[in-house]
């Protein structure tokens, strides 16, 4: 069904573009009484069709139709097909050749761009895989080492030492759990055909759920919350948007050195809900801002006496989720210090349903 819809759309593009060219040529010929621009206009039309439609077929079809339309309406005898006159034949051959070349070059450029995009995507995946491999190895080594030490030498450790080692195992296990959740989300969302099932979500309930889950992880970290007093409903996959908010808040706690304030603000403008997470920490190096959602961004954090590379997996997941929702996400440094993550979701006018 989707292929049929796409095919109909491409056919309509051809008809609309060539019809516009046809009408424009009639107007210009009427005004200037000159057919010099007609071929150029139809070449432009074929180029537009080639850009707006995939593959070669639609471009070639529009080229053939252009030749027929020019011969029918703008070559002698007017408004009749005639391919017996030498001048008409030469004009048709030249127009067909130019339009076919235009179509071919456009398709070739698009194909090369697609190949380059695929290469960049594969390179990013490879970098991501290397970073993830390192990220997973470090906490697993810590968990294995601590648990083995406790099993083999339990009697040699004091209660305080045992609690400290168990705390390290627990924290590294939670970190691994979050990493696996994010990787699973990337796997599910890493598809152009992904379809998010949105449900009407009450904003207050979403924020309450996020705060409860965040407080379990960081009971000593306060969050200043500012949300509308009005009853706000936003269509979304609530679990995925929760993950976005928790990932960004988690990123602030882990990496915003010197942070003393963490704020979560939500407000509405027109038919959009805008979420902001702001901290007053060290900010993000300007050179890293453009790559922060790519999965290639790397920072160093210390947890449980071990250094772990955070490859920006969580932020890459955030970008994928927001993109799948049809929204946009960005980050910028604040002039007063720290940074602000901001993402936007489209709202539904429930009164018009």
Short mmCIF file of C-alpha atoms in Angstrom, two decimals:
data_model
loop_
_atom_site.label_atom_id
_atom_site.label_comp_id
_atom_site.label_asym_id
_atom_site.label_seq_id
_atom_site.Cartn_x
_atom_site.Cartn_y
_atom_site.Cartn_z
CA UNK A 1 0.00 0.00 0.00
CA UNK A 2 2.84 2.35 0.85
CA UNK A 3 4.53 1.65 -2.51
CA UNK A 4 1.30 2.42 -4.37
CA UNK A 5 0.88 5.69 -2.46
CA UNK A 6 4.50 6.64 -3.21
CA UNK A 7 4.02 5.82 -6.90
CA UNK A 8 0.86 7.93 -7.12
CA UNK A 9 2.68 10.82 -5.42
CA UNK A 10 5.54 10.66 -7.93
CA UNK A 11 3.13 10.55 -10.89
CA UNK A 12 1.33 13.60 -9.51
CA UNK A 13 4.68 15.39 -9.23
CA UNK A 14 5.35 14.70 -12.92
CA UNK A 15 1.90 15.88 -13.99
CA UNK A 16 1.97 19.00 -11.81
CA UNK A 17 5.51 20.01 -12.86
CA UNK A 18 5.00 19.49 -16.58
CA UNK A 19 1.58 21.15 -16.50
CA UNK A 20 3.14 24.18 -14.84
CA UNK A 21 5.87 24.24 -17.50
CA UNK A 22 3.25 23.93 -20.24
CA UNK A 23 1.17 26.83 -18.91
CA UNK A 24 4.26 28.96 -18.37
CA UNK A 25 5.40 28.33 -21.96
CA UNK A 26 1.98 29.27 -23.32
CA UNK A 27 2.05 32.53 -21.35
CA UNK A 28 5.59 33.41 -22.45
CA UNK A 29 4.86 32.59 -26.08
CA UNK A 30 1.73 34.73 -25.97
CA UNK A 31 3.59 37.68 -24.40
CA UNK A 32 6.85 37.55 -26.37
CA UNK A 33 5.72 35.58 -29.43
CA UNK A 34 8.98 33.64 -29.19
CA UNK A 35 9.59 29.93 -28.55
CA UNK A 36 13.28 30.25 -27.66
CA UNK A 37 12.74 29.61 -23.93
CA UNK A 38 10.37 26.67 -24.30
CA UNK A 39 12.99 23.91 -24.40
CA UNK A 40 14.89 25.44 -21.47
CA UNK A 41 11.73 25.58 -19.36
CA UNK A 42 10.93 21.92 -20.01
CA UNK A 43 14.55 20.95 -19.25
CA UNK A 44 14.13 22.75 -15.92
CA UNK A 45 10.89 20.84 -15.37
CA UNK A 46 12.59 17.49 -16.00
CA UNK A 47 15.38 18.49 -13.62
CA UNK A 48 12.84 19.28 -10.89
CA UNK A 49 11.10 15.94 -11.44
CA UNK A 50 14.46 14.15 -11.22
CA UNK A 51 15.24 15.91 -7.94
CA UNK A 52 11.82 15.32 -6.39
CA UNK A 53 11.39 11.66 -7.41
CA UNK A 54 13.58 8.57 -6.82
CA UNK A 55 15.41 6.56 -9.47
CA UNK A 56 15.54 7.03 -13.24
CA UNK A 57 12.04 5.99 -14.35
CA UNK A 58 10.15 9.14 -13.43
CA UNK A 59 12.81 11.45 -14.84
CA UNK A 60 12.93 9.54 -18.14
CA UNK A 61 9.13 9.48 -18.32
CA UNK A 62 8.98 13.24 -17.81
CA UNK A 63 11.63 13.69 -20.53
CA UNK A 64 9.55 11.72 -23.04
CA UNK A 65 6.39 13.59 -22.08
CA UNK A 66 8.23 16.90 -22.48
CA UNK A 67 9.21 16.00 -26.05
CA UNK A 68 5.60 15.10 -26.89
CA UNK A 69 4.21 18.28 -25.29
CA UNK A 70 6.68 20.54 -27.10
CA UNK A 71 6.01 18.82 -30.42
CA UNK A 72 2.25 18.99 -29.93
CA UNK A 73 1.83 22.57 -28.75
CA UNK A 74 4.90 24.55 -29.75
CA UNK A 75 6.19 23.04 -33.02
CA UNK A 76 4.54 23.53 -36.43
CA UNK A 77 1.79 22.51 -37.08
CA UNK A 78 0.61 23.74 -33.69
CA UNK A 79 -1.58 21.50 -31.48
CA UNK A 80 -0.92 18.45 -33.60
CA UNK A 81 1.77 15.78 -33.49
CA UNK A 82 4.20 15.85 -36.40
CA UNK A 83 7.52 14.04 -36.45
CA UNK A 84 7.92 14.09 -40.24
CA UNK A 85 9.34 17.61 -40.46
CA UNK A 86 13.12 17.53 -40.17
CA UNK A 87 13.22 20.56 -37.88
CA UNK A 88 10.75 18.93 -35.47
CA UNK A 89 12.75 15.70 -35.44
CA UNK A 90 16.02 17.51 -34.69
CA UNK A 91 14.36 19.62 -31.97
CA UNK A 92 12.84 16.51 -30.41
CA UNK A 93 16.16 14.62 -30.45
CA UNK A 94 18.06 17.55 -28.90
CA UNK A 95 15.41 18.11 -26.23
CA UNK A 96 15.25 14.41 -25.43
CA UNK A 97 19.05 14.15 -25.22
CA UNK A 98 19.37 17.18 -22.94
CA UNK A 99 16.54 16.09 -20.65
CA UNK A 100 17.84 12.51 -20.47
CA UNK A 101 21.34 13.75 -19.61
CA UNK A 102 19.89 16.06 -16.98
CA UNK A 103 17.89 13.20 -15.51
CA UNK A 104 20.89 10.86 -15.53
CA UNK A 105 23.26 13.36 -13.92
CA UNK A 106 20.74 14.22 -11.22
CA UNK A 107 20.16 10.55 -10.41
CA UNK A 108 23.92 9.93 -10.36
CA UNK A 109 24.54 12.79 -7.93
CA UNK A 110 21.74 11.54 -5.70
CA UNK A 111 23.17 8.01 -5.80
CA UNK A 112 26.63 9.28 -4.86
CA UNK A 113 25.16 11.29 -1.98
CA UNK A 114 23.33 8.18 -0.76
CA UNK A 115 26.55 6.13 -0.92
CA UNK A 116 28.42 8.84 1.03
CA UNK A 117 25.65 8.96 3.64
CA UNK A 118 25.76 5.16 4.01
CA UNK A 119 29.54 5.27 4.43
CA UNK A 120 29.29 7.98 7.07
CA UNK A 121 26.60 5.99 8.85
CA UNK A 122 28.68 2.81 8.81
CA UNK A 123 31.73 4.71 10.06
CA UNK A 124 29.68 6.16 12.91
CA UNK A 125 28.36 2.69 13.76
CA UNK A 126 31.89 1.30 13.84
CA UNK A 127 33.04 4.11 16.13
CA UNK A 128 29.98 3.58 18.29
CA UNK A 129 30.63 -0.16 18.52
CA UNK A 130 34.25 0.37 19.55
CA UNK A 131 33.23 2.87 22.20
CA UNK A 132 30.44 0.65 23.51
CA UNK A 133 32.77 -2.36 23.68
CA UNK A 134 35.12 -0.39 25.91
CA UNK A 135 32.25 1.02 27.97
CA UNK A 136 30.84 -2.44 28.68
CA UNK A 137 34.20 -4.05 29.42
CA UNK A 138 35.20 -1.68 32.24
CA UNK A 139 32.18 -2.09 34.57
CA UNK A 140 31.99 -5.82 33.81
CA UNK A 141 35.61 -6.17 34.92
CA UNK A 142 34.84 -4.24 38.11
CA UNK A 143 31.77 -6.34 38.86
CA UNK A 144 33.64 -9.58 38.20
CA UNK A 145 36.65 -8.53 40.27
CA UNK A 146 34.62 -7.32 43.26
CA UNK A 147 32.28 -10.31 43.29
CA UNK A 148 35.18 -12.76 42.96
CA UNK A 149 37.04 -11.07 45.81
CA UNK A 150 33.96 -11.25 48.03
CA UNK A 151 33.35 -14.91 47.23
CA UNK A 152 36.95 -16.02 47.74
CA UNK A 153 38.00 -13.76 50.62
CA UNK A 154 34.77 -12.75 52.33
CA UNK A 155 36.13 -13.39 55.84
CA UNK A 156 39.12 -11.11 55.23
CA UNK A 157 36.99 -8.02 54.56
CA UNK A 158 35.35 -5.83 57.16
CA UNK A 159 31.64 -5.07 56.97
CA UNK A 160 32.44 -1.57 55.74
CA UNK A 161 34.65 -2.90 52.95
CA UNK A 162 31.99 -5.42 51.91
CA UNK A 163 29.32 -2.71 51.78
CA UNK A 164 31.61 -0.49 49.71
CA UNK A 165 32.33 -3.27 47.21
CA UNK A 166 28.65 -4.23 47.00
CA UNK A 167 27.78 -0.58 46.44
CA UNK A 168 30.25 -0.48 43.56
CA UNK A 169 28.74 -3.65 42.07
CA UNK A 170 25.24 -2.17 42.38
CA UNK A 171 26.18 1.16 40.78
CA UNK A 172 28.03 -0.48 37.90
CA UNK A 173 25.10 -2.87 37.36
CA UNK A 174 22.69 0.07 37.17
CA UNK A 175 25.01 1.80 34.70
CA UNK A 176 25.12 -1.34 32.55
CA UNK A 177 21.34 -1.60 32.71
CA UNK A 178 20.94 1.97 31.44
CA UNK A 179 23.49 1.33 28.69
CA UNK A 180 21.65 -1.80 27.52
CA UNK A 181 18.31 0.07 27.57
CA UNK A 182 19.80 2.79 25.38
CA UNK A 183 21.35 0.28 22.97
CA UNK A 184 18.01 -1.52 22.63
CA UNK A 185 16.32 1.80 21.87
CA UNK A 186 18.90 2.59 19.19
CA UNK A 187 18.31 -0.85 17.64
CA UNK A 188 14.55 -0.31 17.53
CA UNK A 189 14.74 3.25 16.25
CA UNK A 190 17.57 2.78 13.74
CA UNK A 191 15.17 2.32 10.86
CA UNK A 192 13.61 4.75 8.41
CA UNK A 193 10.37 2.76 8.62
CA UNK A 194 10.01 3.03 12.40
CA UNK A 195 6.57 4.18 13.47
CA UNK A 196 6.00 5.67 16.90
CA UNK A 197 2.62 4.87 18.44
CA UNK A 198 1.57 8.07 20.17
CA UNK A 199 -0.99 8.30 22.95
CA UNK A 200 -2.40 11.39 24.62
CA UNK A 201 -0.17 11.90 27.65
CA UNK A 202 -0.88 14.28 30.51
CA UNK A 203 2.21 16.42 31.04
CA UNK A 204 1.95 16.40 34.86
CA UNK A 205 1.87 12.60 34.94
CA UNK A 206 4.88 12.34 32.62
CA UNK A 207 6.98 14.72 34.74
CA UNK A 208 5.95 13.00 37.99
CA UNK A 209 7.02 9.63 36.60
CA UNK A 210 10.39 11.05 35.47
CA UNK A 211 11.03 12.66 38.87
CA UNK A 212 10.21 9.45 40.76
CA UNK A 213 12.57 7.36 38.60
CA UNK A 214 15.30 9.99 38.74
CA UNK A 215 15.04 10.28 42.54
CA UNK A 216 15.65 6.54 42.89
CA UNK A 217 18.95 6.92 41.03
CA UNK A 218 20.04 10.22 42.54
CA UNK A 219 18.23 10.76 45.85
CA UNK A 220 20.49 13.69 46.79
CA UNK A 221 20.10 15.62 43.52
CA UNK A 222 17.38 18.28 43.58
CA UNK A 223 15.57 19.40 40.43
CA UNK A 224 13.78 22.72 40.03
CA UNK A 225 10.63 22.02 38.04
CA UNK A 226 8.64 24.62 36.11
CA UNK A 227 5.63 23.35 34.16
CA UNK A 228 2.36 25.03 33.08
CA UNK A 229 -0.48 25.23 35.59
CA UNK A 230 -2.92 24.42 32.78
CA UNK A 231 -3.97 20.89 31.90
CA UNK A 232 -1.62 20.03 29.03
CA UNK A 233 -1.84 16.93 26.85
CA UNK A 234 0.95 15.99 24.45
CA UNK A 235 0.74 13.05 22.00
CA UNK A 236 3.81 10.85 22.49
CA UNK A 237 5.19 7.46 23.36
CA UNK A 238 5.43 8.25 27.08
CA UNK A 239 8.04 5.59 27.90
CA UNK A 240 10.38 6.84 25.18
CA UNK A 241 10.03 10.50 26.16
CA UNK A 242 10.65 9.50 29.79
CA UNK A 243 13.85 7.89 28.60
CA UNK A 244 14.86 11.11 26.81
CA UNK A 245 14.32 13.23 29.92
CA UNK A 246 16.09 10.77 32.24
CA UNK A 247 19.03 10.42 29.83
CA UNK A 248 19.53 14.19 29.68
CA UNK A 249 19.15 14.61 33.45
CA UNK A 250 21.53 11.69 33.99
CA UNK A 251 24.01 13.29 31.59
CA UNK A 252 23.95 16.50 33.64
CA UNK A 253 24.59 14.69 36.92
CA UNK A 254 27.41 12.60 35.45
CA UNK A 255 29.24 15.24 33.42
CA UNK A 256 28.28 18.79 34.47
CA UNK A 257 31.24 19.41 36.78
CA UNK A 258 30.60 22.08 39.39
CA UNK A 259 26.83 21.92 38.92
CA UNK A 260 24.79 23.34 41.80
CA UNK A 261 21.48 23.82 40.00
CA UNK A 262 19.47 21.53 37.71
CA UNK A 263 16.23 22.78 36.18
CA UNK A 264 13.49 21.11 34.17
CA UNK A 265 11.11 23.47 32.41
CA UNK A 266 8.22 22.76 30.06
CA UNK A 267 6.18 25.40 28.26
CA UNK A 268 3.92 25.62 25.23
CA UNK A 269 4.04 27.92 22.22
CA UNK A 270 1.22 27.64 19.70
CA UNK A 271 0.89 23.90 18.96
CA UNK A 272 4.29 22.88 20.33
CA UNK A 273 5.46 21.66 23.73
CA UNK A 274 9.03 22.72 24.51
CA UNK A 275 11.11 20.85 27.11
CA UNK A 276 14.24 22.44 28.58
CA UNK A 277 16.82 20.84 30.89
CA UNK A 278 19.30 23.41 32.15
CA UNK A 279 22.33 23.15 34.44
CA UNK A 280 24.97 25.59 35.65
CA UNK A 281 27.92 23.23 35.34
CA UNK A 282 31.01 23.37 33.17
CA UNK A 283 29.16 23.41 29.84
CA UNK A 284 30.18 21.56 26.68
CA UNK A 285 33.28 22.37 24.60
CA UNK A 286 32.20 24.25 21.47
CA UNK A 287 34.10 21.77 19.29
CA UNK A 288 31.91 18.93 20.60
CA UNK A 289 28.50 20.57 20.24
CA UNK A 290 27.97 19.51 16.62
CA UNK A 291 28.70 15.82 17.37
CA UNK A 292 26.98 15.49 20.71
CA UNK A 293 23.92 13.65 19.36
CA UNK A 294 25.84 11.47 16.89
CA UNK A 295 27.00 8.82 19.36
CA UNK A 296 30.62 9.76 18.67
CA UNK A 297 30.81 12.28 21.51
CA UNK A 298 33.07 11.02 24.30
CA UNK A 299 33.57 12.25 27.84
CA UNK A 300 35.33 10.84 30.85
CA UNK A 301 33.55 10.19 34.13
CA UNK A 302 34.60 8.48 37.32
CA UNK A 303 32.31 6.01 39.04
CA UNK A 304 33.15 3.41 41.69
CA UNK A 305 36.88 4.18 41.54
CA UNK A 306 36.97 3.36 37.84
CA UNK A 307 37.08 5.61 34.81
CA UNK A 308 34.46 4.94 32.19
CA UNK A 309 34.21 6.45 28.74
CA UNK A 310 30.69 7.62 28.04
CA UNK A 311 30.32 7.50 24.26
CA UNK A 312 27.25 9.71 24.24
CA UNK A 313 25.02 6.69 23.64
CA UNK A 314 22.24 8.16 25.77
CA UNK A 315 22.22 11.45 23.88
CA UNK A 316 22.24 9.61 20.55
CA UNK A 317 19.16 7.73 21.75
CA UNK A 318 17.51 11.03 22.69
CA UNK A 319 18.03 12.41 19.20
CA UNK A 320 16.66 9.23 17.59
CA UNK A 321 13.54 9.24 19.78
CA UNK A 322 12.76 12.92 19.20
CA UNK A 323 13.33 12.54 15.45
CA UNK A 324 10.97 9.55 15.39
CA UNK A 325 8.35 11.74 17.10
CA UNK A 326 8.71 14.38 14.37
CA UNK A 327 10.30 16.87 16.77
CA UNK A 328 13.72 18.47 17.01
CA UNK A 329 16.41 18.59 19.71
CA UNK A 330 19.42 20.83 20.23
CA UNK A 331 21.87 21.91 22.91
CA UNK A 332 23.65 25.18 23.54
CA UNK A 333 25.92 26.62 26.19
CA UNK A 334 24.56 29.32 28.47
CA UNK A 335 26.41 32.64 28.67
CA UNK A 336 26.22 32.46 32.47
CA UNK A 337 27.69 28.94 32.53
CA UNK A 338 26.36 25.45 32.01
CA UNK A 339 24.23 24.33 29.09
CA UNK A 340 20.61 23.82 28.13
CA UNK A 341 19.13 20.88 26.23
CA UNK A 342 15.93 21.78 24.42
CA UNK A 343 13.57 19.55 22.47
CA UNK A 344 10.20 20.20 20.89
CA UNK A 345 7.17 17.96 20.38
CA UNK A 346 4.10 18.74 18.31
CA UNK A 347 0.88 19.01 20.30
CA UNK A 348 -2.56 17.85 19.29
CA UNK A 349 -5.55 20.15 19.48
CA UNK A 350 -7.85 17.81 21.38
CA UNK A 351 -10.76 20.19 21.01
CA UNK A 352 -10.75 19.70 17.23
CA UNK A 353 -10.72 15.91 17.30
#
